[in-house]
Short mmCIF file of C-alpha atoms and ligand atoms in Angstrom, two decimals:
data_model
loop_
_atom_site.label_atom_id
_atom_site.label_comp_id
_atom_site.label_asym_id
_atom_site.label_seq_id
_atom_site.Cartn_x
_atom_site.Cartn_y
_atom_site.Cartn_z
CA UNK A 1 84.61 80.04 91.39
CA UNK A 2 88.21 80.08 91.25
CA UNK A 3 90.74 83.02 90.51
CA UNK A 4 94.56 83.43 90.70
CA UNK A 5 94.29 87.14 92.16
CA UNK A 6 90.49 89.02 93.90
CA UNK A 7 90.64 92.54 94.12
CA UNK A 8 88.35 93.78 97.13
CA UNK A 9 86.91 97.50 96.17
CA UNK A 10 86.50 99.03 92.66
CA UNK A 11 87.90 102.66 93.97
CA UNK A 12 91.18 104.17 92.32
CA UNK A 13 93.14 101.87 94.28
CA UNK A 14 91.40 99.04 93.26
CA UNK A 15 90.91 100.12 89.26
CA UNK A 16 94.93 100.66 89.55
CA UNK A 17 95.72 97.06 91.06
CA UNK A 18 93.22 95.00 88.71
CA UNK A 19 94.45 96.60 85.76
CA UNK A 20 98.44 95.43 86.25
CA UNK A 21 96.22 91.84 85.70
CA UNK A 22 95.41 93.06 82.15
CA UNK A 23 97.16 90.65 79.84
CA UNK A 24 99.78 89.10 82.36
CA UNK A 25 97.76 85.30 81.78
CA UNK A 26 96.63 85.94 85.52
CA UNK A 27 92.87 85.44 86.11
CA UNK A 28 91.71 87.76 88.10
CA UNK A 29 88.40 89.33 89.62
CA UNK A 30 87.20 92.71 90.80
CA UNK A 31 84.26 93.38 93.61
CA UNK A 32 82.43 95.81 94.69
CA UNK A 33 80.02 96.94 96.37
CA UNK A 34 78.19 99.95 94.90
CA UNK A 35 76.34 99.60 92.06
CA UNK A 36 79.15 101.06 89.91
CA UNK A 37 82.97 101.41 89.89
CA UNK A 38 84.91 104.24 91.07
CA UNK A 39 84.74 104.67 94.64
CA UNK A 40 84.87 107.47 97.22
CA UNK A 41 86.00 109.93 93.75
CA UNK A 42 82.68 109.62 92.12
CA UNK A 43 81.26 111.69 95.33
CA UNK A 44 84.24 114.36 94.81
CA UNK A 45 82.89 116.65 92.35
CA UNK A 46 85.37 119.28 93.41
CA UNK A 47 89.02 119.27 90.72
CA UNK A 48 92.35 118.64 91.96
CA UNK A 49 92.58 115.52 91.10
CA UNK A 50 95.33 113.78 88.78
CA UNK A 51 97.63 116.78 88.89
CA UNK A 52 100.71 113.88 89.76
CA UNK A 53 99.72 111.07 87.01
CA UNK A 54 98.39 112.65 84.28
CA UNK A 55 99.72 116.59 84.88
CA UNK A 56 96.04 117.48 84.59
CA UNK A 57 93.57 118.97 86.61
CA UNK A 58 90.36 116.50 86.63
CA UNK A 59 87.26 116.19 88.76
CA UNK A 60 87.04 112.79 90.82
CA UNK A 61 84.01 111.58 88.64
CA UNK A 62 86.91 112.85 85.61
CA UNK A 63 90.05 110.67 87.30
CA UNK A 64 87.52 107.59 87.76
CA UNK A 65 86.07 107.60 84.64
CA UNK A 66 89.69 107.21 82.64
CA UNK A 67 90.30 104.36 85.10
CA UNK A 68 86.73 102.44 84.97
CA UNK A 69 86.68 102.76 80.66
CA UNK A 70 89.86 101.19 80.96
CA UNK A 71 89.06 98.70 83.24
CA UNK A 72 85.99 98.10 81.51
CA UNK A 73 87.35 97.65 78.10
CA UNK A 74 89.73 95.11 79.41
CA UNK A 75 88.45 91.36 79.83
CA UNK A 76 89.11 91.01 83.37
CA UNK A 77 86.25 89.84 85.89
CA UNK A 78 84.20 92.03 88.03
CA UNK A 79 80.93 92.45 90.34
CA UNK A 80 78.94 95.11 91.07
CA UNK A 81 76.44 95.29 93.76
CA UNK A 82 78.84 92.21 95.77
CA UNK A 83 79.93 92.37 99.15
CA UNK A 84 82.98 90.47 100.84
CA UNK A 85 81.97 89.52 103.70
CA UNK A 86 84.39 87.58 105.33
CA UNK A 87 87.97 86.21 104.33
CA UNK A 88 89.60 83.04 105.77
CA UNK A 89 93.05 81.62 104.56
CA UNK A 90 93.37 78.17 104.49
CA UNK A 91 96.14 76.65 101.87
CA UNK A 92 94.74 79.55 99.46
CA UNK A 93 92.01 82.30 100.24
CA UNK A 94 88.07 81.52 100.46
CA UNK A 95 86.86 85.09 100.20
CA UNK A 96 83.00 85.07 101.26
CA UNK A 97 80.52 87.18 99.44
CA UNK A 98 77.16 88.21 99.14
CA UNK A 99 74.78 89.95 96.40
CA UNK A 100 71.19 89.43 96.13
CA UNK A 101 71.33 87.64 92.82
CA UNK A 102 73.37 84.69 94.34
CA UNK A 103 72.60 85.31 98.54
CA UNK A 104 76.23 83.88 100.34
CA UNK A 105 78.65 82.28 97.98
CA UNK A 106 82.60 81.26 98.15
CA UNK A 107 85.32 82.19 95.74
CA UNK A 108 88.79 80.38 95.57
CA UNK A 109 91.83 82.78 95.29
CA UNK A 110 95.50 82.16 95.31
CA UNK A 111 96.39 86.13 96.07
CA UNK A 112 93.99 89.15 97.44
CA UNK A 113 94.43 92.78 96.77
CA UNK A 114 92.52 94.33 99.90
CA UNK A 115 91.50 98.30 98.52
CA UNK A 116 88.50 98.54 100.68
CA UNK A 117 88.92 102.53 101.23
CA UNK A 118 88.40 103.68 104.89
CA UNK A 119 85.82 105.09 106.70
CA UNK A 120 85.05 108.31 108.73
CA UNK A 121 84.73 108.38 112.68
CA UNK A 122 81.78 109.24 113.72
CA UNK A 123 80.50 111.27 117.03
CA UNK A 124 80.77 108.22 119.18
CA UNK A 125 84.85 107.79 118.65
CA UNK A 126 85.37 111.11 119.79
CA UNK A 127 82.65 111.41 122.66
CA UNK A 128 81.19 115.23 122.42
CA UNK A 129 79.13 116.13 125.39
CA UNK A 130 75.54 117.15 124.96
CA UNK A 131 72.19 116.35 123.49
CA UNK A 132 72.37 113.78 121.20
CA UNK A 133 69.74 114.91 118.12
CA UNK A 134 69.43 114.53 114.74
CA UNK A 135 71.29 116.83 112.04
CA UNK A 136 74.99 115.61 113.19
CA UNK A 137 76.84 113.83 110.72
CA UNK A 138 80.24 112.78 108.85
CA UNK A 139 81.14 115.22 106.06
CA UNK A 140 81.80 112.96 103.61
CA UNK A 141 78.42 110.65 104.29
CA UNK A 142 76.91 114.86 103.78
CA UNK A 143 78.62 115.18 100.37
CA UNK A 144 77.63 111.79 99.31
CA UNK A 145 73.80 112.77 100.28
CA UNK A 146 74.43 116.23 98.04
CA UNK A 147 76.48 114.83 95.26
CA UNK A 148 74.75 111.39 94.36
CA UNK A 149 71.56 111.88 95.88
CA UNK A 150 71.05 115.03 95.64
CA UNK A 151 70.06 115.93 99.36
CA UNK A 152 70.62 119.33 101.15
CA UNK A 153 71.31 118.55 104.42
CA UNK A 154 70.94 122.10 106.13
CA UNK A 155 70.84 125.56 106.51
CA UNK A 156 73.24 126.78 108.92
CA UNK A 157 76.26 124.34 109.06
CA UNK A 158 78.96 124.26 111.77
CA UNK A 159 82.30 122.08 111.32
CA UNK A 160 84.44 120.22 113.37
CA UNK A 161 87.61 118.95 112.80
CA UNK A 162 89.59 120.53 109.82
CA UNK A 163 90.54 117.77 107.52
CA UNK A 164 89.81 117.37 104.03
CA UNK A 165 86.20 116.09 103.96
CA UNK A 166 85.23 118.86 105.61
CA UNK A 167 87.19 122.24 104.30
CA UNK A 168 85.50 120.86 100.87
CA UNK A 169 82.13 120.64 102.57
CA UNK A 170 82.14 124.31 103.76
CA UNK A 171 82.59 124.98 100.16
CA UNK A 172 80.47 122.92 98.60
CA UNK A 173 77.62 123.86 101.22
CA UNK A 174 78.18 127.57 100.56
CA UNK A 175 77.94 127.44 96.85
CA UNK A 176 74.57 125.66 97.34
CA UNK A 177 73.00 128.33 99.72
CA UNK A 178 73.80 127.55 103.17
CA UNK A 179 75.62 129.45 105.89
CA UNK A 180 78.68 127.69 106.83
CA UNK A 181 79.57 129.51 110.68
CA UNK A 182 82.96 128.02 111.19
CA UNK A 183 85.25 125.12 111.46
CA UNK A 184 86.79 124.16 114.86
CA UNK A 185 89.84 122.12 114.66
CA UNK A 186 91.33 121.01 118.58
CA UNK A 187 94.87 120.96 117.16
CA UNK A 188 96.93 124.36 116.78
CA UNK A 189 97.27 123.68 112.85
CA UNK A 190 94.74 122.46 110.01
CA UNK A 191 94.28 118.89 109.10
CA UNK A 192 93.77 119.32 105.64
CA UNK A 193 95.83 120.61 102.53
CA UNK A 194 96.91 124.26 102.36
CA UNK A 195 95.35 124.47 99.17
CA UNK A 196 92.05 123.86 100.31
CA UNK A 197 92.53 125.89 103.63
CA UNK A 198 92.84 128.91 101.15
CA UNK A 199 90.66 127.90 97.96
CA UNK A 200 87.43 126.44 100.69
CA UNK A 201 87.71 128.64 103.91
CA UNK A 202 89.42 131.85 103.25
CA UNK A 203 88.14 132.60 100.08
CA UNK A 204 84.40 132.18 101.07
CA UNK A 205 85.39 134.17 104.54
CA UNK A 206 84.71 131.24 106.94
CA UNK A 207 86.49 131.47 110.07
CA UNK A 208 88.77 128.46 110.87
CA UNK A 209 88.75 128.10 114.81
CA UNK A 210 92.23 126.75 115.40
CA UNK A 211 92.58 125.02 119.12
CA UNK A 212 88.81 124.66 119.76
CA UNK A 213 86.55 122.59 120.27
CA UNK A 214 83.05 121.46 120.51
CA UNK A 215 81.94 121.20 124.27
CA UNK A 216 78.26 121.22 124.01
CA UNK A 217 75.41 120.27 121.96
CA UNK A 218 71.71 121.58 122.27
CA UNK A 219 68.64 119.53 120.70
CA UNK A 220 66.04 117.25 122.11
CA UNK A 221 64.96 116.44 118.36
CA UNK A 222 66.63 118.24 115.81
CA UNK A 223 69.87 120.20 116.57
CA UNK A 224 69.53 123.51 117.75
CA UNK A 225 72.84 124.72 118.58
CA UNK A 226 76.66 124.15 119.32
CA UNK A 227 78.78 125.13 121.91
CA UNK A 228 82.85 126.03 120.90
CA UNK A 229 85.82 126.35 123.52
CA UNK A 230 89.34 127.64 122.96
CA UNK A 231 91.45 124.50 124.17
CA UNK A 232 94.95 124.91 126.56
CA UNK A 233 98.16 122.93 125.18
CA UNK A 234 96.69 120.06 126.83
CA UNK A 235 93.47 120.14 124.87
CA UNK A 236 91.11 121.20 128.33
CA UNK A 237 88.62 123.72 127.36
CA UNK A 238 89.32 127.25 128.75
CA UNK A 239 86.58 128.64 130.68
CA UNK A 240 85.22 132.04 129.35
CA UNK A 241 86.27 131.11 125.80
CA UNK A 242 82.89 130.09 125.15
CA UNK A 243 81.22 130.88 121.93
CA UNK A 244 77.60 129.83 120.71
CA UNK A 245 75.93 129.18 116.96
CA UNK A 246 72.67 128.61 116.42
CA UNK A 247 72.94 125.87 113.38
CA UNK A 248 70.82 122.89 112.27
CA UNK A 249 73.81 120.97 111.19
CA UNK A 250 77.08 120.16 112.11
CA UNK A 251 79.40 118.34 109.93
CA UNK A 252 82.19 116.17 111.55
CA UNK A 253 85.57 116.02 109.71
CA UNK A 254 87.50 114.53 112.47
CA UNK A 255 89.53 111.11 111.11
CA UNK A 256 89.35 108.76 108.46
CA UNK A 257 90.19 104.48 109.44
CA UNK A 258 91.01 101.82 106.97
CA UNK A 259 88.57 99.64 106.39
CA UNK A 260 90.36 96.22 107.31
CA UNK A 261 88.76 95.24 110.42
CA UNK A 262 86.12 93.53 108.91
CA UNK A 263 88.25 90.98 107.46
CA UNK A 264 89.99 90.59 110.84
CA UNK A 265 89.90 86.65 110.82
CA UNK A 266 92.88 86.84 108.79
CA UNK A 267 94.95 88.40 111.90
CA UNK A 268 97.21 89.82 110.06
CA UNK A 269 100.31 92.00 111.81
CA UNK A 270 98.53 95.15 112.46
CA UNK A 271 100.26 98.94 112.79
CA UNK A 272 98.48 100.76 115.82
CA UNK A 273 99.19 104.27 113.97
CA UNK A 274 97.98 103.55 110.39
CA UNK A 275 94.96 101.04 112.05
CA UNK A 276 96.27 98.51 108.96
CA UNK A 277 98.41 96.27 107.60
CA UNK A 278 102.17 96.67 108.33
CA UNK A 279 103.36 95.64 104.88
CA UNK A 280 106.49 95.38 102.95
CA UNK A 281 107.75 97.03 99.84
CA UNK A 282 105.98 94.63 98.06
CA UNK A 283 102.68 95.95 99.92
CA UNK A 284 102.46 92.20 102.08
CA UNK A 285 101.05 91.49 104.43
CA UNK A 286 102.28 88.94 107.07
CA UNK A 287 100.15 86.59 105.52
CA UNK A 288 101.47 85.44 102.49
CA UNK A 289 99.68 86.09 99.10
CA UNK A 290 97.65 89.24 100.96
CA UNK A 291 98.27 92.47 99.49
CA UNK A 292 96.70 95.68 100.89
CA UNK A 293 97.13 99.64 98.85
CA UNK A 294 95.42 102.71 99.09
CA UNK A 295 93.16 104.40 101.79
CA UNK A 296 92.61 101.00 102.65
CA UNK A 297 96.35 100.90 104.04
CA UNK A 298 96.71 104.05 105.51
CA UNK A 299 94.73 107.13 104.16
CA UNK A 300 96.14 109.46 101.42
CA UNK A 301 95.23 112.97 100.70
CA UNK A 302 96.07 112.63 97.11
CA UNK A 303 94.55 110.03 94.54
CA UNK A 304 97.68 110.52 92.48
CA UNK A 305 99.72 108.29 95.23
CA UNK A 306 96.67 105.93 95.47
CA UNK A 307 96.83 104.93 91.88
CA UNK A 308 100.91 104.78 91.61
CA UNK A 309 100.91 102.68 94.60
CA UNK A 310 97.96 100.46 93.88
CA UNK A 311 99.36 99.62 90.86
CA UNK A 312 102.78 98.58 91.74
CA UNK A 313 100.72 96.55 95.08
CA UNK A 314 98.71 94.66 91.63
CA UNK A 315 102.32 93.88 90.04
CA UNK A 316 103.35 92.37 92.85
CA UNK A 317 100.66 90.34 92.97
CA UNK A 318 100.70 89.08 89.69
CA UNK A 319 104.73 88.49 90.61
CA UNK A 320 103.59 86.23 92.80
CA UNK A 321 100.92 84.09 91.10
CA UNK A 322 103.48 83.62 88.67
CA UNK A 323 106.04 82.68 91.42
CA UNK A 324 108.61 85.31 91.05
CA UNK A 325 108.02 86.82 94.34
CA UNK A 326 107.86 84.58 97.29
CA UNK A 327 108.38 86.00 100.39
CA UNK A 328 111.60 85.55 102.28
CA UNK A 329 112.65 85.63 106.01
CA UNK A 330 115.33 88.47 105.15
CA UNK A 331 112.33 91.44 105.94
CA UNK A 332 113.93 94.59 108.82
CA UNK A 333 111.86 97.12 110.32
CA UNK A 334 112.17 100.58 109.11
CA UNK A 335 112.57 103.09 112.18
CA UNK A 336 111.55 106.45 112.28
CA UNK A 337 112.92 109.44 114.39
CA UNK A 338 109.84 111.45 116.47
CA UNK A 339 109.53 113.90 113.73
CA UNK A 340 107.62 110.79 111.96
CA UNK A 341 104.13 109.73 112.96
CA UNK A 342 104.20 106.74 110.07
CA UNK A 343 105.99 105.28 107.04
CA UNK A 344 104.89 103.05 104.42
CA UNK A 345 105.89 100.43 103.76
CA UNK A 346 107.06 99.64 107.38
CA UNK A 347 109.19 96.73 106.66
CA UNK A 348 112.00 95.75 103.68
CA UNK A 349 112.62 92.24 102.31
CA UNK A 350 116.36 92.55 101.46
CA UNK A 351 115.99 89.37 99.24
CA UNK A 352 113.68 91.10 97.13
CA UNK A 353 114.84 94.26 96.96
CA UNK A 354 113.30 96.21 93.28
CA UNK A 355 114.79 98.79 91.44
CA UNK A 356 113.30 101.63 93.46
CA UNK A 357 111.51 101.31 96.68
CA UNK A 358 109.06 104.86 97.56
CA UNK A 359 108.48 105.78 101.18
CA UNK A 360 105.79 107.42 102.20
CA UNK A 361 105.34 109.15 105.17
CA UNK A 362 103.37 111.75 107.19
CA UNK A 363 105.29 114.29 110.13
CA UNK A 364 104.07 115.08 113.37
CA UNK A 365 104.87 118.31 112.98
CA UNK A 366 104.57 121.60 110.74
CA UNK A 367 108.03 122.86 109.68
CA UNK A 368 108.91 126.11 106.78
CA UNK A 369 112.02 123.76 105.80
CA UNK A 370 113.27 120.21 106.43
CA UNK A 371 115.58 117.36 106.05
CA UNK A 372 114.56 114.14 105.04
CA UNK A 373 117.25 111.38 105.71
CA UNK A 374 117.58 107.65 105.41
CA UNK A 375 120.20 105.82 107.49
CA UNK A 376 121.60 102.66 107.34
CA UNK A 377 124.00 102.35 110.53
CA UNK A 378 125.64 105.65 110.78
CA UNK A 379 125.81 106.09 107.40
CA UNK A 380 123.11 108.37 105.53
CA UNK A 381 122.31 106.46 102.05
CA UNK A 382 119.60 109.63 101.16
CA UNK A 383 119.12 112.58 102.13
CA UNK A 384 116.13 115.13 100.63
CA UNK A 385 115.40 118.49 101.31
CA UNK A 386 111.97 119.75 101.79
CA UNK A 387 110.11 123.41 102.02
CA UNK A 388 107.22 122.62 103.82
CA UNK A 389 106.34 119.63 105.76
CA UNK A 390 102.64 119.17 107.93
CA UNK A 391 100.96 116.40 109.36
CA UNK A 392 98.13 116.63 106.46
CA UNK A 393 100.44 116.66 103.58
CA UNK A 394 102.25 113.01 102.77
CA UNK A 395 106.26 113.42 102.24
CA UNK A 396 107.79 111.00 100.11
CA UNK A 397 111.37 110.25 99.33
CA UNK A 398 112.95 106.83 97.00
CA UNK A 399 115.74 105.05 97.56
CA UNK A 400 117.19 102.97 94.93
CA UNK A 401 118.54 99.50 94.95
CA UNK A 402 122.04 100.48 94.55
CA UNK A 403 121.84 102.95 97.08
CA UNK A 404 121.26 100.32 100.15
CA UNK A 405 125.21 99.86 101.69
CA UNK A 406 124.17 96.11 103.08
CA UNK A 407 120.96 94.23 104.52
CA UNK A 408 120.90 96.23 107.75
CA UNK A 409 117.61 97.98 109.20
CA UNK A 410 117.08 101.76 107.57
CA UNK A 411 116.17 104.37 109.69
CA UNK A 412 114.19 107.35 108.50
CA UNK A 413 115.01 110.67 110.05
CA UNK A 414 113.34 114.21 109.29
CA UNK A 415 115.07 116.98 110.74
CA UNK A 416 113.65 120.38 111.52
CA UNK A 417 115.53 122.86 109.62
CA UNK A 418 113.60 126.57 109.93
CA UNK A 419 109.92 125.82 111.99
C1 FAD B 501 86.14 114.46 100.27
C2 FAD B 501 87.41 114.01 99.64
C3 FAD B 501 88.09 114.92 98.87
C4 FAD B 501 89.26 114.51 98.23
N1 FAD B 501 89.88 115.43 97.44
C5 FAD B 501 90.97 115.05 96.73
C6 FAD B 501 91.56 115.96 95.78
O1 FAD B 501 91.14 117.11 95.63
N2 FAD B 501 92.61 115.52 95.08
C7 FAD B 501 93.09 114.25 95.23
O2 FAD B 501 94.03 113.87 94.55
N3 FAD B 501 92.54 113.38 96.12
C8 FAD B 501 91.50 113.74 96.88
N4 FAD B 501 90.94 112.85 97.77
C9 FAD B 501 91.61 111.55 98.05
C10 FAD B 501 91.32 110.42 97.04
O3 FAD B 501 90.18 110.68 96.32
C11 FAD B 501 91.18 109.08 97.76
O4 FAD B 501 92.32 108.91 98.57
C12 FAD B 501 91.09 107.88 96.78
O5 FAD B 501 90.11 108.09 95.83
C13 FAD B 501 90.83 106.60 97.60
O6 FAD B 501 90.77 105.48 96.76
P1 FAD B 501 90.58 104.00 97.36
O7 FAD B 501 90.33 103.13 96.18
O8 FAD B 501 91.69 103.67 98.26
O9 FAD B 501 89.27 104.07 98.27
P2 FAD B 501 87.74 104.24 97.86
O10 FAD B 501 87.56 105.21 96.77
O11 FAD B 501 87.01 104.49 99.13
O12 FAD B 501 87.33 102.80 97.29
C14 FAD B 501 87.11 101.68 98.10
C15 FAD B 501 86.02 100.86 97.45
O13 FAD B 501 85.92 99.62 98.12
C16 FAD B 501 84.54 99.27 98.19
N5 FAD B 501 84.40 98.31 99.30
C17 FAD B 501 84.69 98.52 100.61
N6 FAD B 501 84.47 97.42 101.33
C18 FAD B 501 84.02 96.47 100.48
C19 FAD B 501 83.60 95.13 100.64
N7 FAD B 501 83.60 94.51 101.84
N8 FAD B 501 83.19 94.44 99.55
C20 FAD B 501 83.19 95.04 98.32
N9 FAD B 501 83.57 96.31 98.12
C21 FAD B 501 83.99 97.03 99.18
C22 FAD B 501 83.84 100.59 98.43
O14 FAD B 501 82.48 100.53 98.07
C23 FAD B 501 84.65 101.53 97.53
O15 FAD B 501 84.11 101.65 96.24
C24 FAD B 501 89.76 113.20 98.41
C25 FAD B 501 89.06 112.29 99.20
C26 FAD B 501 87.90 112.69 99.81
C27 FAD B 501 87.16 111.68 100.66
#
């Protein structure tokens, strides 16, 4: 089987990239591997979703559905039920697969769209001490077993870590009937959107533990309880801050990672803060004709910036089948200031420079108002005032083609104005 562009994941991202192949005389083919398309959103069953793209307010099942009808009423290529494997990158890409209808098979492409997703750490990446029994597990792998399958997982639910996955959880568990005890989040300030801080916590009266942490777990078989500490500035536990709940299930909300390593024989240039690709506007890789968008590139709290990123990664692919968009050797690091924990994209080809490129980055810090500036030498090209910046909420800010003064490295810069 040969194709000018595979798409790897049939999530928003990877709906949004296949669908820029739609009638561009590109052939081009989708896989994935659940037995139908729509990702990680089909599990989110919760709205919020699509506010950005389509000024609505949709359920994920909702926001999926208007991508996968499209997708599906267009001619391109797809497989369900298929896993890639393994990708290796000779003078074009043999992308490995496997299904049970066909066992291992190869498929030629001259360009890949990697939109794998991510995946959630688990309690071995962040070492809790204690017992080690059953009834611990990643929030969203608990919402998947409620939402899909249709499992209750327990009774009595404790949380750690306060991102996303898991603010929704406490929710979701306390509409159907359990008792969700707390949340316990080691860093002074949530993880997750202020929106769902108010609208899943403090609305149901669940007590968000800010600067704790778990220090103990009790449970030869099934969990019988978990142990909470207050943590010092240097994240040790306090002594006497103890506090004990008896639960049968904690939920662990504590990191998403994209999920590149699996294709790792393609060693492509990695960042250490994202865990993925460092791309360029063009969402390339170092290795030529790779392409890599949504939470498979660095983890987005909003499926709005999936799709409008995805989509411009899939135009840029098809750019390049149809030879408009080689790389060149012209591409400069952007630099950030320590208010900055990432940006994407990470590098910018001057030769190719587009009308518009978008930046999107995540702070280190939580500030009431900010200043968001791009440099180029001394000179600031863009400068953006924001209201509210926090590590859990992506910033972005565009800078225009006309805007750039010469080919020199841009450095982004957020300022504290009011903490
Ligand atoms: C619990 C939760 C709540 C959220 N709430 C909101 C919200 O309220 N509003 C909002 O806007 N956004 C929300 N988001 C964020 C948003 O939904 C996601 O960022 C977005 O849907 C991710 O899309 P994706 O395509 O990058 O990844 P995914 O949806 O994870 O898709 C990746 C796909 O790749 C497939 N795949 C992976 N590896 C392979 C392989 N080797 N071979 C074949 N297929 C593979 C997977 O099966 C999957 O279908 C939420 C996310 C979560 C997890």
């Amino acid at each position: 089987m040969n194709f000018d562009i595979v798409i790897i994941g049939g999530g928003a991202a990877g709906l949004a990239a296949a669908l820029q192949c739609k009638d561009k005389k590109v052939s081009a083919l989708l896989i994935e591997r659940d037995q139908s398309l729509g990702g990680i959103l089909n599990q989110c069953i919760h709205n919020g979703f699509g506010l950005e793209v389509f000024d609505e307010e949709l359920t994920g099942p909702e926001y999926a559905a208007r991508y996968s009808h499209s997708f599906l009423n267009s001619s391109l290529d797809y497989m369900l039920d298929t896993t890639v494997v393994d990708i290796i990158k000779n003078e074009h890409f043999i992308i490995k697969a496997m299904n049970t209808k066909n066992g291992l098979f190869d498929i030629h492409a001259k360009a890949v769209i990697l939109s794998s997703g991510c995946y959630e750490r688990t309690r071995g990446a962040i070492h809790i001490p204690g017992e080690r029994p059953m009834g611990i597990m990643p929030a969203g792998s608990a919402q998947r077993y409620l939402n899909i399958d249709g499992y209750m997982v327990g009774k009595r639910i404790f949380i750690l870590g306060s991102g996303d996955i898991g603010l929704i959880m406490a929710r979701r568990m306390t509409l159907e009937g359990a008792k969700v005890l707390g949340v316990a989040e080691i860093m002074p300030y949530s993880n997750g959107l202020t929106r769902n801080i108010v609208q899943c916590l403090n609305d149901f009266d669940i007590p968000l533990y800010l600067s704790h942490t778990i220090t103990n777990i009790e449970g030869h078989h099934k969990l019988k309880a978990i142990t909470i500490q207050k943590v010092d500035s240097l994240y040790q536990p306090i002594e006497g801050t103890e506090k004990r709940f008896v639960v049968d299930t904690l939920l662990l909300s504590v990191g998403l990672i994209p999920d590149v390593q699996m294709f790792d024989s393609l060693k492509f240039h990695m960042s250490p803060t994202t865990k993925s690709a460092l791309v360029n506007q063009h969402y390339e890789t170092s290795i030529e004709g790779l392409f890599v968008c949504g939470n498979a590139l660095h983890v987005h709290d909003l499926v709005d910036y999936v799709t409008i990123e995805s989509a411009r990664a899939g135009l840029c692919a098809v750019q390049y089948i149809k030879d408009k968009n080689k790389p060149s050797k012209n591409e400069q690091f952007v630099n950030i200031n320590e208010n900055i924990r990432y940006v994407v994209p990470q590098k910018i080809d001057f030769n190719r420079l587009d009308d518009q490129i978008e930046f999107l980055f995540r702070s280190t810090l939580k500030a009431e108002r900010a200043l968001i500036k791009v440099m180029q030498g001394n000179q600031v090209i863009k400068e953006k005032k924001v209201k509210y910046v926090a590590p859990a909420e992506m910033e972005k800010i565009s800078v225009s083609k006309n805007e750039f003064i010469n080919h020199e490295p841009i450095t982004m810069i957020l300022e504290v104005l009011q903490i």
